[in-house]
Coordinates of C-alpha atoms and ligand atoms in Angstrom, one line a residue:
X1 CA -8.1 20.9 5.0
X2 CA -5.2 22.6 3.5
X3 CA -5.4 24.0 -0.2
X4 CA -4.9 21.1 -2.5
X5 CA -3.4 21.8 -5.6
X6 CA -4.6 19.9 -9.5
X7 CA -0.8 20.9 -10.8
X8 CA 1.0 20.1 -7.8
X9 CA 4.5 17.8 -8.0
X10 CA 5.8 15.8 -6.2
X11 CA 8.9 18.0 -5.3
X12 CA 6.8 20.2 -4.0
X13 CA 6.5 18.1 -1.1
X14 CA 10.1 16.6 -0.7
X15 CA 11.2 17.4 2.8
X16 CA 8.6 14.9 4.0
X17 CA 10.8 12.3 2.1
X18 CA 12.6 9.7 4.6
X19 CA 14.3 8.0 1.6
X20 CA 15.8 9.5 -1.6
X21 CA 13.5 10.4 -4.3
X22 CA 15.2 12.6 -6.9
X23 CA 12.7 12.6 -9.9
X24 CA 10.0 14.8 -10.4
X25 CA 5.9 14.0 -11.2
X26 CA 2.7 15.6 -11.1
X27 CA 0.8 13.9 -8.6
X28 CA -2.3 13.9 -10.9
X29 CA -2.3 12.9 -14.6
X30 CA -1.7 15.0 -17.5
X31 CA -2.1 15.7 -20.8
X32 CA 2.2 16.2 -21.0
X33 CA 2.7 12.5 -19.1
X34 CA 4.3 10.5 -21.6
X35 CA 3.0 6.5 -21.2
X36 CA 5.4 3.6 -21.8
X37 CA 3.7 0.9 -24.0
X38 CA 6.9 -1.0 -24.1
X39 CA 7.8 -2.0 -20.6
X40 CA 6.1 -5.3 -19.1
X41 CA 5.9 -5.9 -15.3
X42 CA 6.8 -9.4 -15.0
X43 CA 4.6 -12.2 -13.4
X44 CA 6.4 -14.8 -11.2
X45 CA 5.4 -18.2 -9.6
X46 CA 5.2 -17.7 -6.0
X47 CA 4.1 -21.5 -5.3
X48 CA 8.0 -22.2 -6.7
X49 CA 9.3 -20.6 -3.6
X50 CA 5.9 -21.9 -1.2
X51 CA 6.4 -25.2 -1.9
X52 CA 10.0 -25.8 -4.1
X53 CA 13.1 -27.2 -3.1
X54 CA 15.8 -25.4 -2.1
X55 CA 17.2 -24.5 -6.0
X56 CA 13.5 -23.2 -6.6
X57 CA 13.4 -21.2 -4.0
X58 CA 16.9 -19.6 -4.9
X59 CA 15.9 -19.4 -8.7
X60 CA 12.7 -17.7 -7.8
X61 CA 14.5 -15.4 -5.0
X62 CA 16.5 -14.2 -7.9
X63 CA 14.2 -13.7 -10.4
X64 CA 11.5 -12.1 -8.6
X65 CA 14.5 -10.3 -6.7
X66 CA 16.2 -8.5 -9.6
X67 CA 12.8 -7.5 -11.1
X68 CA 11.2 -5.8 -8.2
X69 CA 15.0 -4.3 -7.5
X70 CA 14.4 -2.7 -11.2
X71 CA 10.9 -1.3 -11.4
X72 CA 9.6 -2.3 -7.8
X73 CA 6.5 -4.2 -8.7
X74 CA 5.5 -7.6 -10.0
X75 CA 2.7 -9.5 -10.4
X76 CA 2.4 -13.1 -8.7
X77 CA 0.2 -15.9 -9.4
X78 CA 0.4 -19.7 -7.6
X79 CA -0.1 -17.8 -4.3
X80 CA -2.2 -20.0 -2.7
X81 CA -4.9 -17.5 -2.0
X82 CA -8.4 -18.7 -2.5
X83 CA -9.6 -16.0 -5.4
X84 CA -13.2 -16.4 -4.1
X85 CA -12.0 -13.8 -1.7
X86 CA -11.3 -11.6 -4.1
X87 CA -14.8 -11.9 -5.5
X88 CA -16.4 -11.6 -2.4
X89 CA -14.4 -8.6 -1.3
X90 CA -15.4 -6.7 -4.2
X91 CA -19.3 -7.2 -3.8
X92 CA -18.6 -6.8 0.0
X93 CA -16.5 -3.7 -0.8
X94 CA -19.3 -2.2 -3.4
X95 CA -22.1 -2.9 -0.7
X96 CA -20.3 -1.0 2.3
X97 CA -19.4 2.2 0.8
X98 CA -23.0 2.2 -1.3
X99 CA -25.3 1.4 1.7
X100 CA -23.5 3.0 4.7
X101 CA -25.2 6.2 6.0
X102 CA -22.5 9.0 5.6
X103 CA -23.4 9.6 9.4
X104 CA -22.2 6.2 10.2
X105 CA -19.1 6.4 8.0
X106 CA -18.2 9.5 10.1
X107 CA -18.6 8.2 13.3
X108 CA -15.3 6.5 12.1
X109 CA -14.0 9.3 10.8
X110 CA -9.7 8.3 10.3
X111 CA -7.3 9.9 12.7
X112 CA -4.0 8.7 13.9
X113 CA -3.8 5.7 15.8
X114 CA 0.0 4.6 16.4
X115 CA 1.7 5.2 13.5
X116 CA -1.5 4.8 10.7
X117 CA -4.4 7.2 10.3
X118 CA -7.0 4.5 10.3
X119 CA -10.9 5.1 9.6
X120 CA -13.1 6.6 6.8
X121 CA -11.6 9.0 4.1
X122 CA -14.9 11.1 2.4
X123 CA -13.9 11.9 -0.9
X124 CA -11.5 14.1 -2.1
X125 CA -10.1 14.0 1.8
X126 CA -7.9 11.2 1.2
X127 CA -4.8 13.7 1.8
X128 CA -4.2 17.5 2.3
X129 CA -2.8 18.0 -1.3
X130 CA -5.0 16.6 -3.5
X131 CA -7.9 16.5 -3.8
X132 CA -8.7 12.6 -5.1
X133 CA -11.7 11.3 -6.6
X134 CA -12.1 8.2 -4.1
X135 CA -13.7 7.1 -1.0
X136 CA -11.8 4.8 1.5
X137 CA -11.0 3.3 4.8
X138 CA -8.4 1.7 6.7
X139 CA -8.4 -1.0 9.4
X140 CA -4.9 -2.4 11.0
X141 CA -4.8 -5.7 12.9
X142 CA -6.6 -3.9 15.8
X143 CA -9.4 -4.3 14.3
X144 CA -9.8 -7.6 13.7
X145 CA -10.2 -10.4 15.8
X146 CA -6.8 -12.3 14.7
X147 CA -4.2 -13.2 17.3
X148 CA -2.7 -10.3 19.0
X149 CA -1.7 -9.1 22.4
X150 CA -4.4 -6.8 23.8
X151 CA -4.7 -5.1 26.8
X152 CA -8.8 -5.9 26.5
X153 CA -11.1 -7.8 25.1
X154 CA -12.0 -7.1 21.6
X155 CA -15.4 -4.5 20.8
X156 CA -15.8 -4.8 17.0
X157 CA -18.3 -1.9 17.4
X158 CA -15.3 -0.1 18.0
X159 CA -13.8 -0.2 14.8
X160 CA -16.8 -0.9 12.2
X161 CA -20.2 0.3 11.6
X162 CA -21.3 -3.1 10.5
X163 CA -19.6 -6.4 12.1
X164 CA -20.4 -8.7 9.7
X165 CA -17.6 -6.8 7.5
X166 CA -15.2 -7.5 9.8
X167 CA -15.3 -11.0 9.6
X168 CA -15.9 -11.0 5.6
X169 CA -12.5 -9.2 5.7
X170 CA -10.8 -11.0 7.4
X171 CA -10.8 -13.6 5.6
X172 CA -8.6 -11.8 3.5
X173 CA -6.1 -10.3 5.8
X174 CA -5.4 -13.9 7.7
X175 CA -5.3 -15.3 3.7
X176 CA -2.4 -12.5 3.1
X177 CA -0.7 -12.6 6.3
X178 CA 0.2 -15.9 5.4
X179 CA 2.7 -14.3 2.4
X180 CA 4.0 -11.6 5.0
X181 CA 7.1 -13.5 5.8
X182 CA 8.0 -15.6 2.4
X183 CA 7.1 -12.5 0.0
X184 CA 9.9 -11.1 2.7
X185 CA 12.2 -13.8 2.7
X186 CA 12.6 -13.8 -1.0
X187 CA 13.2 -10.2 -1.2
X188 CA 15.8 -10.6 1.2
X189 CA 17.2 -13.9 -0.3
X190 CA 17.3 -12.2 -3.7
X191 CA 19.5 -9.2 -2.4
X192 CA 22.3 -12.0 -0.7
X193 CA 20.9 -10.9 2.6
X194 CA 19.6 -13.8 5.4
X195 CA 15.8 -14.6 4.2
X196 CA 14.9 -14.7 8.3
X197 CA 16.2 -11.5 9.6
X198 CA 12.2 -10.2 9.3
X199 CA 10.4 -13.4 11.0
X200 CA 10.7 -12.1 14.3
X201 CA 9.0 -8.9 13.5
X202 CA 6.6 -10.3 11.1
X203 CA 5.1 -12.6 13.2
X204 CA 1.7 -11.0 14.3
X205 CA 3.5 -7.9 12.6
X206 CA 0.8 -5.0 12.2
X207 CA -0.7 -4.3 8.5
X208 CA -3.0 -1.9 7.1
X209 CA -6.2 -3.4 5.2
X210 CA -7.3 -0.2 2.8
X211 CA -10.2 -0.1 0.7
X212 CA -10.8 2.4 -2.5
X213 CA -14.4 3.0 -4.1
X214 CA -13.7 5.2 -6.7
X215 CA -17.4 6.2 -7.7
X216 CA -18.5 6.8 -11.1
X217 CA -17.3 10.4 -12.1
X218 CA -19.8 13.4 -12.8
X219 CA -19.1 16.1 -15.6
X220 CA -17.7 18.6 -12.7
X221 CA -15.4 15.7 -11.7
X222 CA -14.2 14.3 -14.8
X223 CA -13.7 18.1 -16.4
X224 CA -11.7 19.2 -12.7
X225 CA -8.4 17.5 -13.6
X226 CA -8.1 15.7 -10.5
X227 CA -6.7 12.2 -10.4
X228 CA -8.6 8.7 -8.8
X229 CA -5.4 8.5 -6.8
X230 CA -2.5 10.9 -6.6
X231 CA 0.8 10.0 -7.5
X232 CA 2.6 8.4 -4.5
X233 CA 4.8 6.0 -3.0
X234 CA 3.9 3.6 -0.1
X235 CA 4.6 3.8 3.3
X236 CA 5.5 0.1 4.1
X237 CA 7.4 -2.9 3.6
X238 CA 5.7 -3.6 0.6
X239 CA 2.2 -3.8 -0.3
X240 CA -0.1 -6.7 -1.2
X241 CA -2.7 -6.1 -3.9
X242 CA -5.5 -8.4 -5.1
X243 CA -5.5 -7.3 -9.3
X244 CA -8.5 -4.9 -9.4
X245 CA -11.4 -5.5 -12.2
X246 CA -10.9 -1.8 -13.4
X247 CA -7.9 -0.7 -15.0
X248 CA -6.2 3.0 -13.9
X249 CA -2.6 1.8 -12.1
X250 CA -0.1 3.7 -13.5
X251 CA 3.7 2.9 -12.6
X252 CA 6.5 5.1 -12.9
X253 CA 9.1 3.5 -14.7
X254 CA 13.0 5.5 -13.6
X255 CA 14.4 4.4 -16.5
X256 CA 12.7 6.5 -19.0
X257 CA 10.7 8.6 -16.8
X258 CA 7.1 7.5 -18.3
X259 CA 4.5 5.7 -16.8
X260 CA 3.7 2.5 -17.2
X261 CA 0.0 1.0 -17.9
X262 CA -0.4 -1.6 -15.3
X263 CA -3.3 -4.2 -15.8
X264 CA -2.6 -7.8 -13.9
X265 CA -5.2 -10.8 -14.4
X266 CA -7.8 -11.7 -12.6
X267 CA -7.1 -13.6 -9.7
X268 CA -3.3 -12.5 -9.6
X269 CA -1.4 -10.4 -6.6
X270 CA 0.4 -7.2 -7.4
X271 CA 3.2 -6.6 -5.0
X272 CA 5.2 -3.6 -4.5
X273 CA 7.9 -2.1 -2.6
X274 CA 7.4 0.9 -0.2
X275 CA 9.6 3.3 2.0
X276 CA 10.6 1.0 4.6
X277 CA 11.5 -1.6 2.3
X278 CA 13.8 1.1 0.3
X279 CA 15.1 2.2 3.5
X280 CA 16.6 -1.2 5.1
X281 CA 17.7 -2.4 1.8
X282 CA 20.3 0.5 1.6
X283 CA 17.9 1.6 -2.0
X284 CA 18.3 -1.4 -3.7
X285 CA 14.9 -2.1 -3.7
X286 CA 13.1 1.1 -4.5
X287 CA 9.6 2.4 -3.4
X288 CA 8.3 3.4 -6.6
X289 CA 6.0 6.0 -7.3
X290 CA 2.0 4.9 -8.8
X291 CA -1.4 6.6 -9.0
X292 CA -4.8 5.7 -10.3
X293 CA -5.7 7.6 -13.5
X294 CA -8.7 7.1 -15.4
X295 CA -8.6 3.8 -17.4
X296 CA -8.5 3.8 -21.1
X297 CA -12.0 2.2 -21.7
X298 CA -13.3 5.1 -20.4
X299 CA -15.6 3.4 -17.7
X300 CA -15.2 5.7 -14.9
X301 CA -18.0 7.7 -16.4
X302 CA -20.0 4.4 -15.7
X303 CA -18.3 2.0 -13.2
X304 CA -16.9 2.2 -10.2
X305 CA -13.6 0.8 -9.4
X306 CA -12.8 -1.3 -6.2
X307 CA -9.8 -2.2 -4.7
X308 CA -8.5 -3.4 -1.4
X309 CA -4.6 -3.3 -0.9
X310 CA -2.5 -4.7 2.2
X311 CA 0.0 -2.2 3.5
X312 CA 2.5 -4.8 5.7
X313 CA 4.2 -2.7 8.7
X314 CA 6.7 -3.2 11.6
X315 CA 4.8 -2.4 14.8
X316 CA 5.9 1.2 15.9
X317 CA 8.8 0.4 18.3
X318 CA 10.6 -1.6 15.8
X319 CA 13.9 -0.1 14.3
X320 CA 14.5 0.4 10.7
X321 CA 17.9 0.1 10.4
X322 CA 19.9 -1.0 7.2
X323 CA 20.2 -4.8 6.2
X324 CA 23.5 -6.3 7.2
X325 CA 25.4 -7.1 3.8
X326 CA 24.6 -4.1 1.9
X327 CA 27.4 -1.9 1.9
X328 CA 27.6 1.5 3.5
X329 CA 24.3 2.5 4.9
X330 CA 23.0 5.4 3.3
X331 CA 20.6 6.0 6.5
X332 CA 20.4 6.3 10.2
X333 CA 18.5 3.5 12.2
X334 CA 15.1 4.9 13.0
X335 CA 12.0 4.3 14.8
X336 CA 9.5 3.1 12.7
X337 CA 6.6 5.4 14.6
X338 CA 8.8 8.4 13.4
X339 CA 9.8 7.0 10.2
X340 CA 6.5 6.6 8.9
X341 CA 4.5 9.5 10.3
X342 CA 7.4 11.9 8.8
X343 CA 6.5 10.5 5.9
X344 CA 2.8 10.4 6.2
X345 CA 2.7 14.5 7.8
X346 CA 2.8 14.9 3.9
X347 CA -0.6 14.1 3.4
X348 CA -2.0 14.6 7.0
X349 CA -0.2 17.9 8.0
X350 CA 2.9 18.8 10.3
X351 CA 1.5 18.2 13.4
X352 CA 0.9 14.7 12.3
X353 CA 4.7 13.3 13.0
X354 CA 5.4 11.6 16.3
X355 CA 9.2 12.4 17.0
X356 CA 11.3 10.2 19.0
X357 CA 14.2 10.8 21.6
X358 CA 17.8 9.8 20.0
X359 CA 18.9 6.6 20.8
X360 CA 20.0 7.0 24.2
X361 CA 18.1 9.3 25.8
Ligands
LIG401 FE1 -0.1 2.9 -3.1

C-alpha cells in the first residue's frame, strides 16, 4: 500500500480526473474547513414523476433537475421502496462485518473485476491515499442472482462468505434497480435532453452494491486526523443512498466553497451525481465532491455507522459520449472500462487502468 497522506488534497491527485474539477479540498476534515449552516439540500417527490401525469412529470423533471444541476444531490421521498429494507439492511449490515472471521473476509479480498474493484476493504485500505477509518465491500450484479446473461450457472460461494446475505441484499438492489431508469429519465428530461436515450443501457445495466461499517473510533484513531471517508467524488451515473442513521456526510457546496452538513430522514433516498453523469451531460450536472466526517453528536466514540450506497454503471463496453442537445462537447466519447478505471487508478494505483484501442483500431 502506497503512503497515505492525513493532509493530502485533492489536487494532489488531479491527473486521474476524467472530468473537470478545478477547486481544491483536503480529502480528510479539518479544523480550517469552513461548514455552511445556511444551504438546504432539497427533498423532492419522486412518486410525482412514478406515477404523475405527463405535467407532473415535467414539473418534477425540472425541479429535481435544476437542483441536482446546482449542488448535485437531493434527497427523495415517495420512492416506492419498502423502508423495511433499510432496517433490515442495517442489522444485516452490523451482523456481517461484526461476526465474519477476518480470514473469511479475506478470502474475498477486492481486486478488479471489469471495470470495479469488488470484495472486502479491511480498514484504513479502502484506497492508496488515505488512510480511512471504515470497513467495506462491494458486490456488482455478478453476484447476485438477478437476471443477467452468464456464461455459467451461478456459485454464490463465489462471491460471499455467507449466502444467506446475498439474498437479504438483494432485496435491496432489485428494490433500487427499479429507480435506475426514471431517477435517469428525469435527469435527462430536466436538462431538455430525450428521458430514454439511457433505457437501452440501463436495462440489466451493471451497479455496485457497497457497504461501510465505520466502527466505533479508539483514542489512537480519533486523535490520528484521519477521516470516516475521504473527500471524493463518485465514479457513476449517480449513486442511490438509503439515509444512514448516523450523521457525518459532508457535501461540498461550489458556490461558497464550504461544506455542507448533510442529514436526510429516515426512510428517504439521497441521490447524487457522479463522473459519468458529469461527463455525458457536457458538466451540467456536476459530480460533486462528499466525505464522511465525524458527526456532531460525537457518537463515533460509541456507535458505529452503517451505510449501504448503490453505485449505477454502464456495463464496460458501453461509450460515454456527450448527450445530444448540449452544446459543444467538452469531451471525447470514451469507453466506459477506461473511463472509470482512469479514474479509479487514483485510489487503486497506476497499474489499475485498463486502456483501450482508439476508435478504429
Ligand atoms: Fe461517494
Amino acid at each position: 500500500m502506497a503512503n497515505p497522506e492525513i493532509d493530502a488534497v485533492n489536487q494532489d491527485f488531479n491527473r486521474f480526473d476524467q472530468v473537470e474539477k478545478n477547486h481544491t479540498y483536503r480529502l480528510a476534515e479539518s479544523q480550517a474547513d469552513e461548514f455552511d449552516a445556511e444551504y438546504e439540500i432539497q427533498t423532492f417527490d419522486i412518486g410525482r414523476y412514478l406515477h404523475g401525469n405527463e405535467a407532473d412529470r415535467q414539473k418534477f423533471a425540472e425541479e429535481f433537475g435544476t437542483a441536482v444541476q446546482e449542488i448535485g444531490f437531493s434527497v427523495l421521498v415517495g420512492h416506492d421502496v419498502d423502508t423495511s429494507i433499510y432496517d433490515e439492511m442495517n442489522d444485516r449490515v452490523e451482523e456481517l462485518f461484526t461476526t465474519t472471521a477476518m480470514q473469511d473476509k479475506m478470502r474475498f479480498r477486492a481486486a478488479r473485476q471489469g471495470s470495479v474493484s469488488q470484495g472486502y476493504f479491511p480498514i484504513k485500505e479502502t484506497s492508496d491515499i488515505h488512510p480511512d477509518l471504515v470497513e467495506g465491500w462491494v458486490w456488482c450484479r455478478r453476484a447476485f442472482d438477478m437476471p443477467q446473461q452468464r456464461s455459467a450457472p451461478f456459485r454464490p460461494e463465489d462471491f460471499w462468505p455467507d449466502e444467506k446475505y446475498e439474498s437479504i441484499f438483494r432485496r435491496l438492489t432489485t428494490a433500487h434497480e427499479a429507480l435506475f431508469k426514471p431517477v435517469t429519465q428525469a435527469m435527462f428530461q430536466g436538462l431538455g435532453c430525450d428521458p430514454h436515450l439511457y433505457d437501452e443501457k440501463l436495462t440489466q445495466t451493471n451497479f455496485g452494491l457497497r457497504l461501510n461499517y465505520y466502527p466505533p473510533l479508539g483514542e489512537a484513531d480519533n486523535a490520528s486526523g484521519a477521516g470516516r471517508l475521504l473527500g471524493h467524488e463518485d465514479v457513476d451515473l449517480f449513486t442511490i443512498l438509503p439515509a444512514p442513521r448516523v450523521g457525518g456526510l459532508q457535501v461540498w457546496n461550489h458556490l461558497n466553497n464550504k461544506w455542507v452538513r448533510l442529514i436526510a430522514p429516515p426512510g428517504s433516498i439521497i441521490i447524487n451525481t457522479g463522473d459519468y453523469m458529469q461527463r455525458i451531460s457536457n458538466d451540467r450536472l456536476p459530480s460533486t465532491t462528499h466525505r464522511v466526517g465525524k458527526p456532531l453528536d460525537g457518537s463515533h466514540i460509541d456507535i458505529p455507522r452503517i451505510s449501504f450506497p448503490m453505485a449505477v454503471y454502464v456495463w464496460e463496453d458501453e461509450i460515454l459520449e456527450v448527450l445530444p442537445g448540449l452544446g459543444e462537447p467538452h469531451y471525447e466519447p470514451i469507453k466506459a472500462i477506461t473511463f472509470h478505471t482512469r479514474s479509479t487508478s487514483k485510489f487503486y494505483g497506476d497499474d489499475y487502468a485498463v486502456e483501450s484501442p482508439p476508435a478504429g483500431n
